[in-house]
Coordinates of C-alpha atoms in Angstrom, one line a residue:
Chain V
X1 CA 28.6 0.4 24.4
X2 CA 28.1 2.8 21.4
X3 CA 31.5 3.4 19.8
X4 CA 33.1 6.8 20.4
X5 CA 33.3 7.3 16.7
X6 CA 29.5 6.9 16.3
X7 CA 28.9 9.5 19.1
X8 CA 31.2 12.0 17.3
X9 CA 29.4 11.3 14.0
X10 CA 26.0 11.7 15.5
X11 CA 27.1 14.9 17.2
X12 CA 28.2 16.3 13.9
X13 CA 24.9 15.4 12.3
X14 CA 23.1 17.1 15.2
X15 CA 25.4 20.2 14.8
X16 CA 26.4 19.9 18.5
X17 CA 30.0 20.8 19.4
X18 CA 30.9 18.4 22.2
X19 CA 34.1 18.6 24.3
X20 CA 36.2 15.5 24.7
X21 CA 34.8 14.8 28.3
X22 CA 31.3 15.4 27.0
X23 CA 31.8 12.8 24.2
X24 CA 32.8 10.2 26.9
X25 CA 29.8 11.0 29.1
X26 CA 27.4 11.0 26.2
X27 CA 28.8 7.6 25.1
X28 CA 28.0 6.3 28.6
X29 CA 24.6 7.9 29.0
X30 CA 23.3 7.0 25.5
X31 CA 24.4 3.4 25.9
X32 CA 22.6 3.1 29.2
X33 CA 19.4 4.6 27.7
X34 CA 19.5 2.5 24.6
X35 CA 20.2 -0.6 26.7
X36 CA 17.0 0.1 28.6
X37 CA 15.1 -0.2 25.3
X38 CA 15.9 -3.9 25.0
X39 CA 12.3 -4.8 25.9
X40 CA 11.2 -3.0 22.8
X41 CA 13.6 -5.0 20.6
X42 CA 12.2 -8.2 22.1
X43 CA 8.7 -7.3 21.3
X44 CA 8.3 -8.6 17.7
X45 CA 4.6 -9.0 17.5
X46 CA 3.8 -5.4 18.4
X47 CA 6.1 -4.3 15.6
X48 CA 3.7 -5.4 12.8
X49 CA 1.0 -3.5 11.3
X50 CA 0.0 0.2 11.1
X51 CA 2.0 2.9 12.9
X52 CA 0.8 6.0 14.6
X53 CA 2.6 9.3 14.6
X54 CA 0.2 11.6 16.4
X55 CA -1.9 13.4 13.8
X56 CA -4.8 10.9 13.8
X57 CA -7.4 11.6 11.1
X58 CA -5.6 14.5 9.5
X59 CA -4.3 14.2 5.9
X60 CA -2.6 16.9 3.9
X61 CA -3.7 19.7 6.2
X62 CA -2.0 22.7 4.6
X63 CA -2.9 26.4 4.4
X64 CA -3.2 28.3 1.2
X65 CA 0.1 29.2 -0.4
X66 CA -0.2 32.9 -0.1
X67 CA 2.6 35.3 0.9
X68 CA 2.1 37.4 4.0
X69 CA 3.9 40.6 5.1
X70 CA 4.6 41.1 8.7
X71 CA 3.5 44.4 10.3
X72 CA 6.0 47.0 11.4
X73 CA 6.0 46.0 15.1
X74 CA 6.5 42.3 14.3
X75 CA 9.3 43.1 11.9
X76 CA 10.9 45.2 14.6
X77 CA 10.9 42.4 17.1
X78 CA 12.2 39.9 14.6
X79 CA 15.1 42.1 13.5
X80 CA 15.9 43.0 17.1
X81 CA 16.5 39.3 17.7
X82 CA 19.2 39.1 15.0
X83 CA 22.5 38.2 16.7
X84 CA 24.4 40.1 13.9
X85 CA 22.9 42.4 11.4
X86 CA 23.8 45.1 8.8
X87 CA 21.4 47.6 7.3
X88 CA 18.5 45.6 8.7
X89 CA 19.7 42.4 7.0
X90 CA 20.7 39.3 8.9
X91 CA 24.4 38.8 8.9
X92 CA 25.9 35.3 8.9
X93 CA 29.3 33.6 8.3
X94 CA 30.1 32.3 4.9
X95 CA 29.8 28.6 4.3
X96 CA 33.6 28.2 3.7
Chain D
X1 CA -11.9 30.4 43.6
X2 CA -12.2 32.2 40.2
X3 CA -16.0 32.4 40.4
X4 CA -15.9 33.9 43.9
X5 CA -13.3 36.5 42.8
X6 CA -15.4 37.3 39.8
X7 CA -18.4 37.9 41.9
X8 CA -16.5 40.3 44.2
X9 CA -15.1 42.1 41.2
X10 CA -18.5 42.6 39.6
X11 CA -20.1 43.6 42.9
X12 CA -17.1 46.0 43.3
X13 CA -16.2 44.7 46.8
X14 CA -12.8 44.0 45.2
X15 CA -11.0 45.8 42.4
X16 CA -8.9 44.1 39.8
X17 CA -6.0 46.4 40.6
X18 CA -6.0 45.5 44.3
X19 CA -6.2 41.8 43.4
X20 CA -3.2 42.2 41.1
X21 CA -1.3 44.2 43.7
X22 CA -2.0 41.5 46.3
X23 CA -0.5 38.8 44.0
X24 CA 2.5 41.0 43.2
X25 CA 3.1 41.5 46.9
X26 CA 2.9 37.8 47.5
X27 CA 5.4 37.3 44.7
X28 CA 7.8 39.9 46.2
X29 CA 7.6 38.2 49.5
X30 CA 7.9 34.5 48.5
X31 CA 10.0 34.4 45.4
X32 CA 13.3 34.2 47.2
X33 CA 12.3 30.9 48.6
X34 CA 10.0 29.6 45.8
X35 CA 11.8 30.9 42.6
X36 CA 8.7 30.2 40.4
X37 CA 9.0 33.2 38.1
X38 CA 11.6 34.1 35.4
X39 CA 10.0 37.3 34.2
X40 CA 7.4 39.5 35.9
X41 CA 5.1 42.0 34.1
X42 CA 4.5 44.3 37.1
X43 CA 3.7 47.4 35.0
X44 CA 1.6 45.7 32.3
X45 CA -0.5 43.6 34.7
X46 CA -1.6 46.7 36.7
X47 CA -2.5 48.5 33.4
X48 CA -4.5 45.5 32.3
X49 CA -6.2 45.4 35.8
X50 CA -7.1 49.1 35.5
X51 CA -8.7 48.4 32.1
X52 CA -10.9 45.7 33.7
X53 CA -11.9 48.0 36.5
X54 CA -12.8 50.7 34.0
X55 CA -15.0 48.2 32.1
X56 CA -16.8 47.2 35.3
X57 CA -17.2 50.9 36.1
X58 CA -18.9 51.5 32.8
X59 CA -21.3 48.7 33.7
X60 CA -20.0 46.4 30.9
X61 CA -20.4 42.7 31.4
X62 CA -17.0 41.0 31.9
X63 CA -15.9 37.4 31.4
X64 CA -15.5 35.0 34.4
X65 CA -11.7 35.2 33.9
X66 CA -11.4 38.9 33.6
X67 CA -9.2 40.5 36.1
X68 CA -8.0 37.2 37.5
X69 CA -4.2 37.0 37.7
X70 CA -2.4 34.0 36.2
X71 CA 1.1 32.8 35.3
X72 CA 2.4 31.4 32.0
X73 CA 5.0 28.7 31.5
X74 CA 8.0 30.3 29.7
X75 CA 7.7 28.2 26.6
X76 CA 4.5 30.0 25.6
X77 CA 5.1 33.1 23.6
X78 CA 3.9 36.6 24.6
X79 CA 4.4 39.3 22.0
X80 CA 7.5 41.5 22.5
X81 CA 8.3 39.8 25.8
X82 CA 11.3 37.6 26.8
X83 CA 10.5 33.9 26.2
X84 CA 13.3 31.6 27.4
X85 CA 11.9 28.1 27.5
X86 CA 14.2 27.8 30.5
X87 CA 17.2 27.8 28.3
X88 CA 20.3 30.1 28.0
X89 CA 19.8 29.6 24.2
X90 CA 16.8 32.0 24.4
X91 CA 18.0 34.3 27.2
X92 CA 17.5 37.4 25.1
X93 CA 14.8 36.1 22.8
X94 CA 11.7 38.3 22.3
X95 CA 8.6 36.6 20.9
X96 CA 7.3 38.3 17.8
X97 CA 3.7 37.4 18.5
X98 CA 1.3 36.0 21.1
X99 CA 0.6 32.3 21.2
X100 CA -3.0 31.6 20.3
X101 CA -3.8 30.6 23.9
X102 CA -2.5 34.0 25.1
X103 CA -4.7 35.8 22.5
X104 CA -7.7 33.9 23.7
X105 CA -7.1 34.4 27.4
X106 CA -6.4 38.1 26.9
X107 CA -9.6 38.5 25.0
X108 CA -11.4 37.3 28.1
X109 CA -9.5 39.8 30.2
X110 CA -7.3 37.3 32.0
X111 CA -4.3 39.0 33.6
X112 CA -0.8 37.8 33.2
X113 CA 1.6 38.3 36.2
X114 CA 4.7 36.8 34.5
X115 CA 6.5 33.8 32.9
X116 CA 7.4 30.8 35.0
X117 CA 10.4 28.6 35.4
X118 CA 10.7 25.2 33.7
X119 CA 13.0 22.4 32.8
X120 CA 15.0 23.6 29.8
X121 CA 12.9 23.2 26.6
X122 CA 10.4 21.2 28.7
X123 CA 12.9 18.3 29.2
X124 CA 12.7 17.1 32.7
X125 CA 10.5 16.1 35.6
X126 CA 11.8 18.3 38.4
X127 CA 12.5 21.8 37.0
X128 CA 16.1 21.1 38.0
X129 CA 17.1 21.3 34.4
X130 CA 16.3 25.0 34.2
X131 CA 19.3 27.0 33.0
X132 CA 18.3 29.8 35.3
X133 CA 17.2 29.0 38.8
X134 CA 15.9 26.5 41.2
X135 CA 12.2 26.3 42.0
X136 CA 11.2 24.7 45.3
X137 CA 8.1 22.9 46.3
X138 CA 5.9 25.2 48.4
X139 CA 5.1 22.1 50.7
X140 CA 8.7 21.4 51.4
X141 CA 11.5 23.7 50.2
X142 CA 14.0 20.8 50.1
X143 CA 11.9 19.1 47.5
X144 CA 11.2 19.6 43.8
X145 CA 7.9 21.0 42.5
X146 CA 8.0 18.5 39.7
X147 CA 8.6 19.3 36.1
X148 CA 8.7 20.5 33.5
X149 CA 6.0 22.9 34.5
X150 CA 7.4 23.3 38.0
X151 CA 7.3 27.1 38.1
X152 CA 3.6 27.2 37.1
X153 CA 2.8 24.6 39.8
X154 CA 4.8 26.3 42.5
X155 CA 3.3 29.7 41.7
X156 CA -0.3 28.5 42.1
X157 CA 0.4 26.3 45.1
X158 CA 2.3 29.2 46.8
X159 CA -0.6 31.6 46.0
X160 CA 1.6 33.7 43.7
X161 CA -1.0 33.2 41.0
X162 CA -4.7 32.1 40.9
X163 CA -4.2 30.0 37.7
X164 CA -1.4 29.0 35.5
X165 CA -0.7 27.4 32.1
X166 CA 1.7 24.6 31.7
X167 CA 2.5 22.3 28.8
X168 CA 2.5 18.5 28.9
X169 CA 4.4 16.1 26.6
X170 CA 4.9 13.2 28.9
X171 CA 3.4 14.4 32.2
X172 CA 4.8 17.9 32.6
X173 CA 1.5 19.3 33.8
X174 CA 0.2 16.3 35.7
X175 CA 3.3 15.3 37.7
X176 CA 4.0 18.8 39.1
X177 CA 0.3 19.2 39.8
X178 CA 0.5 16.0 41.8
X179 CA 3.6 17.1 43.6
X180 CA 2.1 20.5 44.5
X181 CA -1.5 19.5 45.4
X182 CA -3.1 21.0 42.3
X183 CA -5.5 20.1 39.6
X184 CA -3.6 19.8 36.2
X185 CA -5.2 18.9 32.9
X186 CA -3.6 17.6 29.8
X187 CA -6.2 18.0 27.1
X188 CA -6.8 15.6 24.2
X189 CA -4.2 16.1 21.5
X190 CA -5.8 18.6 19.0
X191 CA -8.0 20.2 21.6
X192 CA -5.8 23.3 22.3
X193 CA -3.7 25.2 19.7
X194 CA 0.0 24.8 19.9
X195 CA 0.7 27.9 17.9
X196 CA 3.1 29.9 19.9
X197 CA 4.2 27.0 22.1
X198 CA 7.9 26.4 21.7
X199 CA 7.7 22.9 20.3
X200 CA 9.3 19.9 22.0
X201 CA 7.5 16.9 20.5
X202 CA 4.9 18.2 18.1
X203 CA 2.9 15.0 18.0
X204 CA 2.4 14.9 21.8
X205 CA 2.6 18.5 23.2
X206 CA -0.5 20.1 24.7
X207 CA -1.1 23.2 26.8
X208 CA -3.3 22.9 29.8
X209 CA -4.4 24.6 33.0
X210 CA -3.0 24.2 36.5
X211 CA -5.2 25.4 39.3
X212 CA -6.4 24.8 42.9
X213 CA -9.8 23.5 42.0
X214 CA -11.5 21.5 39.3
X215 CA -13.9 24.3 38.4
X216 CA -11.0 26.8 38.0
X217 CA -9.3 24.3 35.7
X218 CA -12.5 24.0 33.6
X219 CA -12.9 27.8 33.4
X220 CA -9.3 28.4 32.2
X221 CA -9.5 25.3 29.9
X222 CA -12.7 26.4 28.2
X223 CA -11.1 29.7 27.2
X224 CA -8.1 28.0 25.4
X225 CA -9.9 25.4 23.3
X226 CA -11.0 25.4 19.7
X227 CA -9.9 25.1 16.1
X228 CA -7.0 27.4 15.1
X229 CA -6.0 27.9 11.4
X230 CA -2.4 28.5 12.7
X231 CA -2.3 24.9 14.1
X232 CA -3.3 22.3 11.6
X233 CA -3.5 19.6 14.3
X234 CA -6.4 21.3 16.1
X235 CA -9.7 19.6 15.8
X236 CA -12.8 21.1 14.4
X237 CA -15.5 20.2 16.8
X238 CA -19.1 21.6 17.3
X239 CA -19.2 24.2 19.9
X240 CA -20.7 23.1 23.2
X241 CA -21.3 24.5 26.6
X242 CA -18.2 25.7 28.4
X243 CA -16.8 23.0 30.6
X244 CA -17.4 24.8 33.9
X245 CA -21.2 24.5 33.1
X246 CA -20.9 20.7 32.7
X247 CA -19.4 19.8 36.1
X248 CA -22.6 19.0 37.9
X249 CA -24.0 16.5 35.4
X250 CA -25.0 13.3 37.1
X251 CA -22.1 11.0 37.1
X252 CA -23.5 7.9 38.7
X253 CA -23.5 5.7 35.7
X254 CA -19.8 6.2 35.0
X255 CA -17.5 3.2 35.0
X256 CA -14.0 3.6 36.1
X257 CA -11.4 1.1 34.9
X258 CA -8.4 0.3 37.1
X259 CA -5.5 -0.8 34.8
X260 CA -3.4 -3.5 36.5
X261 CA -0.2 -2.2 34.9
X262 CA -0.5 1.1 36.7
X263 CA -0.6 -0.5 40.2
X264 CA 2.7 -2.4 40.3
X265 CA 4.0 -4.3 43.3
X266 CA 6.7 -1.7 43.6
X267 CA 4.3 1.2 44.1
X268 CA 5.0 3.3 47.3
X269 CA 2.5 1.8 49.9
X270 CA 1.3 5.3 51.0
X271 CA 0.6 6.2 47.4
X272 CA -1.3 3.0 47.0
X273 CA -3.3 3.6 50.1
X274 CA -4.4 7.0 49.0
X275 CA -5.3 5.8 45.5
X276 CA -7.3 2.8 46.9
X277 CA -9.2 5.2 49.2
X278 CA -9.9 7.4 46.2
X279 CA -11.5 4.4 44.4
X280 CA -13.7 3.8 47.4
X281 CA -14.8 7.3 47.3
X282 CA -15.7 7.0 43.6
X283 CA -17.7 3.9 44.4
X284 CA -19.5 5.7 47.2
X285 CA -20.4 8.4 44.7
X286 CA -22.2 5.8 42.6
X287 CA -19.5 5.0 40.0
X288 CA -18.7 1.4 39.0
X289 CA -15.2 0.1 39.4
X290 CA -13.8 -2.5 37.0
X291 CA -10.4 -4.2 36.6
X292 CA -8.9 -3.8 33.2
X293 CA -5.6 -4.3 31.4
X294 CA -3.5 -2.2 29.0
X295 CA -1.0 -4.9 27.9
X296 CA 1.5 -2.8 26.1
X297 CA 2.1 -0.4 29.0
X298 CA 5.5 -1.8 29.9
X299 CA 6.7 -0.5 26.5
X300 CA 5.6 3.0 27.1
X301 CA 8.9 4.4 28.4
X302 CA 11.1 3.0 25.6
X303 CA 8.6 4.1 23.0
X304 CA 8.4 7.6 24.5
X305 CA 12.2 8.0 24.8
X306 CA 12.6 7.1 21.2
X307 CA 9.8 9.1 19.7
X308 CA 10.1 12.2 21.7
X309 CA 13.9 12.7 21.3
X310 CA 13.4 12.0 17.6
X311 CA 10.9 14.9 17.4
X312 CA 13.2 17.0 19.7
X313 CA 16.2 16.5 17.3
X314 CA 14.1 18.0 14.6
X315 CA 12.3 20.8 16.5
X316 CA 15.5 22.1 18.2
X317 CA 17.5 22.3 14.9
X318 CA 16.3 25.8 14.6
X319 CA 18.3 26.9 17.6
X320 CA 21.5 27.4 15.6
X321 CA 22.7 30.8 16.4
X322 CA 21.6 32.3 13.1
X323 CA 18.3 34.2 13.4
X324 CA 17.8 34.5 17.1
X325 CA 19.0 33.4 20.5
X326 CA 22.4 32.6 21.8
X327 CA 24.9 32.9 19.0
X328 CA 28.6 32.5 18.6
X329 CA 28.3 35.4 16.1
X330 CA 26.6 37.8 18.5
X331 CA 28.0 41.2 17.8
X332 CA 26.7 42.6 21.1
X333 CA 28.7 40.2 23.2
X334 CA 32.2 40.3 24.2
X335 CA 32.3 37.3 26.5
X336 CA 33.0 34.8 23.7
X337 CA 36.7 35.2 22.9
X338 CA 36.8 33.0 19.9
X339 CA 34.5 33.9 17.1
X340 CA 33.2 31.3 14.7
X341 CA 35.1 31.4 11.5
X342 CA 32.8 29.5 9.3
X343 CA 29.1 28.7 9.2
X344 CA 29.5 25.2 10.6
X345 CA 31.3 26.6 13.6
X346 CA 28.4 29.0 14.2
X347 CA 26.1 26.0 14.6
X348 CA 28.5 23.9 16.7
X349 CA 29.6 26.7 19.1
X350 CA 26.2 28.3 19.5
X351 CA 24.6 25.0 20.4
X352 CA 27.5 23.8 22.5
X353 CA 27.2 26.9 24.8
X354 CA 23.5 27.6 24.6
X355 CA 22.1 24.2 25.3
X356 CA 22.2 22.2 28.5
X357 CA 23.2 18.6 29.1
X358 CA 19.7 17.0 29.1
X359 CA 18.8 18.8 25.9
X360 CA 22.0 17.7 24.2
X361 CA 21.4 14.1 25.4
X362 CA 17.9 14.0 23.9
X363 CA 19.0 15.6 20.6
X364 CA 21.7 12.9 20.3
X365 CA 19.3 10.1 21.1
X366 CA 16.8 11.4 18.5
X367 CA 19.5 11.9 15.9
X368 CA 20.7 8.4 16.5
X369 CA 17.2 6.8 16.4
X370 CA 16.5 8.6 13.1
X371 CA 19.8 7.9 11.4
X372 CA 20.3 5.5 8.5
X373 CA 20.7 2.0 9.8
X374 CA 18.8 2.6 13.0
X375 CA 15.6 4.2 11.8
X376 CA 13.7 0.8 11.3
X377 CA 14.9 -0.7 14.6
X378 CA 14.1 2.3 16.7
X379 CA 11.8 5.0 15.3
X380 CA 9.7 2.9 13.0
X381 CA 9.3 0.2 15.6
X382 CA 8.3 2.7 18.2
X383 CA 5.6 4.2 16.0
X384 CA 4.2 0.7 15.5
X385 CA 4.2 -0.1 19.2
X386 CA 2.6 3.3 19.8
X387 CA -0.3 2.2 17.5
X388 CA -0.7 -1.0 19.6
X389 CA -0.9 1.1 22.8
X390 CA -3.5 3.3 21.2
X391 CA -5.5 0.2 20.4
X392 CA -5.2 -1.0 24.0
X393 CA -7.0 2.2 25.0
X394 CA -9.6 1.9 22.3
X395 CA -10.5 -1.6 23.4
X396 CA -10.7 -0.7 27.1
X397 CA -12.8 2.4 26.4
X398 CA -15.4 0.2 24.9
X399 CA -16.0 -1.2 28.4
X400 CA -15.2 1.7 30.7
X401 CA -15.6 5.5 30.6
X402 CA -12.5 6.5 32.6
X403 CA -9.3 5.0 33.9
X404 CA -7.9 5.7 37.3
X405 CA -4.4 5.3 38.7
X406 CA -1.8 7.2 40.9
X407 CA -0.3 10.1 38.9
X408 CA 3.2 9.3 40.0
X409 CA 4.8 6.4 41.8
X410 CA 6.1 8.6 44.7
X411 CA 5.4 12.0 46.3
X412 CA 7.8 14.9 45.5
X413 CA 11.4 13.7 45.8
X414 CA 14.3 15.8 47.1
X415 CA 16.3 18.3 45.1
X416 CA 19.3 16.5 43.8
X417 CA 17.9 13.1 44.5
X418 CA 17.2 11.9 40.9
X419 CA 19.1 14.3 38.7
X420 CA 22.4 12.3 38.7
X421 CA 21.0 9.5 36.5
X422 CA 18.8 10.4 33.5
X423 CA 17.1 7.0 33.5
X424 CA 16.0 7.4 37.1
X425 CA 14.3 10.7 36.3
X426 CA 12.6 9.2 33.3
X427 CA 10.9 6.6 35.6
X428 CA 8.8 9.3 37.4
X429 CA 6.8 9.7 34.2
X430 CA 5.8 6.0 34.0
X431 CA 2.1 6.6 34.5
X432 CA 1.8 9.8 32.6
X433 CA 3.5 9.2 29.2
X434 CA 0.9 6.7 27.8
X435 CA -1.8 9.4 27.6
X436 CA 0.4 11.5 25.5
X437 CA 1.3 8.6 23.2
X438 CA -2.3 7.8 22.7
X439 CA -3.5 11.4 22.5
X440 CA -6.2 10.9 25.2
X441 CA -7.0 13.6 27.8
X442 CA -5.7 13.1 31.4
X443 CA -6.2 14.9 34.6
X444 CA -4.3 14.9 37.9
X445 CA -6.2 16.0 41.0
X446 CA -5.3 15.9 44.8
X447 CA -6.4 12.6 46.5
X448 CA -4.5 12.9 49.8
X449 CA -1.1 13.5 51.3
X450 CA 1.7 11.7 53.1
X451 CA 3.6 12.8 56.1
X452 CA 7.4 12.8 55.6
X453 CA 9.9 14.5 57.8
X454 CA 7.2 16.5 59.4
X455 CA 6.0 17.9 56.1
X456 CA 2.7 17.1 54.4
X457 CA 3.4 16.0 50.8
X458 CA 0.4 16.0 48.4
X459 CA -0.5 12.9 46.4
X460 CA -2.3 13.1 43.1
X461 CA -4.6 10.7 41.3
X462 CA -4.9 10.5 37.6
X463 CA -8.0 10.1 35.5
X464 CA -7.6 9.2 31.8
X465 CA -10.6 9.5 29.4
X466 CA -11.7 8.9 25.9
X467 CA -10.6 11.2 23.1
X468 CA -12.3 14.6 23.5
X469 CA -14.1 13.5 26.7
X470 CA -12.6 16.1 29.1
X471 CA -16.2 16.6 30.3
X472 CA -16.1 13.1 32.0
X473 CA -12.7 13.8 33.6
X474 CA -13.7 17.1 34.9
X475 CA -17.1 16.1 36.3
X476 CA -15.8 13.0 38.0
X477 CA -13.0 15.0 39.6
X478 CA -15.4 17.7 40.6
X479 CA -17.7 15.2 42.2
X480 CA -14.8 13.7 44.1
X481 CA -13.6 17.2 45.2
X482 CA -17.1 18.3 46.4
X483 CA -17.6 15.2 48.6
X484 CA -14.3 15.2 50.5

């Protein structure tokens, strides 16, 4: 069973505010899921060699570093989505 | 179906407007029971239909898909429209631009009726994880339509749309297609642009069609493919004929491999019967059947449930209550009595209230798998095993052209049956996740049905093919469909 302390630590890393009962349930669920991965841990041979992360033959596929300005309509939608704003600026809480 | 409708539109025995009205009426009548749609575009779709009718009136040539009404899974962005990804986190979110697939389909004149329900952030296999509403299976309203593209599947199966788009990361197009008697295609990774798709696992996600027939799937699919500078993972391939023109190619020489690991002892006997009968039909059509093995298959679920939550933990970090979506700082809301006093609390509170249980679970799993001390044992190991799984497919595809198996171990299960235990829900993806891990294309198509409780529940068969060989998948399934 994953220790409760670890669950709370991971929740903080993930910026998830969990209630006390949620922490307990998460502890149970995560432990059960991680236990089901035991077959993976046993598989030593498959863990050697190259890895694959999905992108296949691509390397350094980046677009040109050019700034772009959004058009009026796009800007309107984006600013409409701001939860809090002031003079068309996005308003956020201070860090401290 | 699309081709016939197109002919009637062009011959003017049917107008695009009346077609759109017919589907809107079906939606109005059936939605209380089916619950497939989250947002409807009643005004816009009729305006778009009128434009198509005007083009026809002027004698202009129109695309096969023009005037044909479809539905879009709600994790695909449409400019200026509400896009929720099935989550309360994005209840009020308006997409700033069209997804590339939407731009492409609109250019062809395809009509969009609305956005469909889904498991929250595409996490689930039954659509029961939607933060909004329940979607039921049109074949049995006490059963799930599958997930996460359950709304899209139900809409097409209930004739509330001619075609739909879904997304597939571990089976989310194929499994609901199987449960709802449809054709569902997960393209090769890199075949269709993911720009404008709300990302779940960027190394596995793909957008694909869900339709009643193979030809319809090919028609919609052809209009979504191609390199996109906005998605660096899209492949640059030479342009060929559209897929719907490649369906009648002679398929007699094709070899179909039957991977032993996808036909376990525990397989539902009725599913097995239908799948075996499908193999006989392929044989009768002149295709060769061969037994093969994909030895690392038993590791697919652990690999998937480490890699995908890892990507999820990164992709969902943006939902933090700052720039958009549900926020503890929302100045328009009065329901949150406690306002976040510092930036950290903005994150914690916005995500606590905006995200559902399964989403939180996967974010936690991924954060854990990527954290210091666990990265090597979990994430790194999983990427290495994933490479071994890909090699399994490479080896097998040197001997056979296609692989065939049931799409899911059972027909559609009951609402509430599997959502108490996350592990049980994960098991319904056992045959579908390997294709996403390897990046190969996979198609589910109807192969029969089972009778349960007086209802006829569809069964789907799955074809998997070589990278970028959707042509083989579609033409084999088309041959099967034609010779029922």
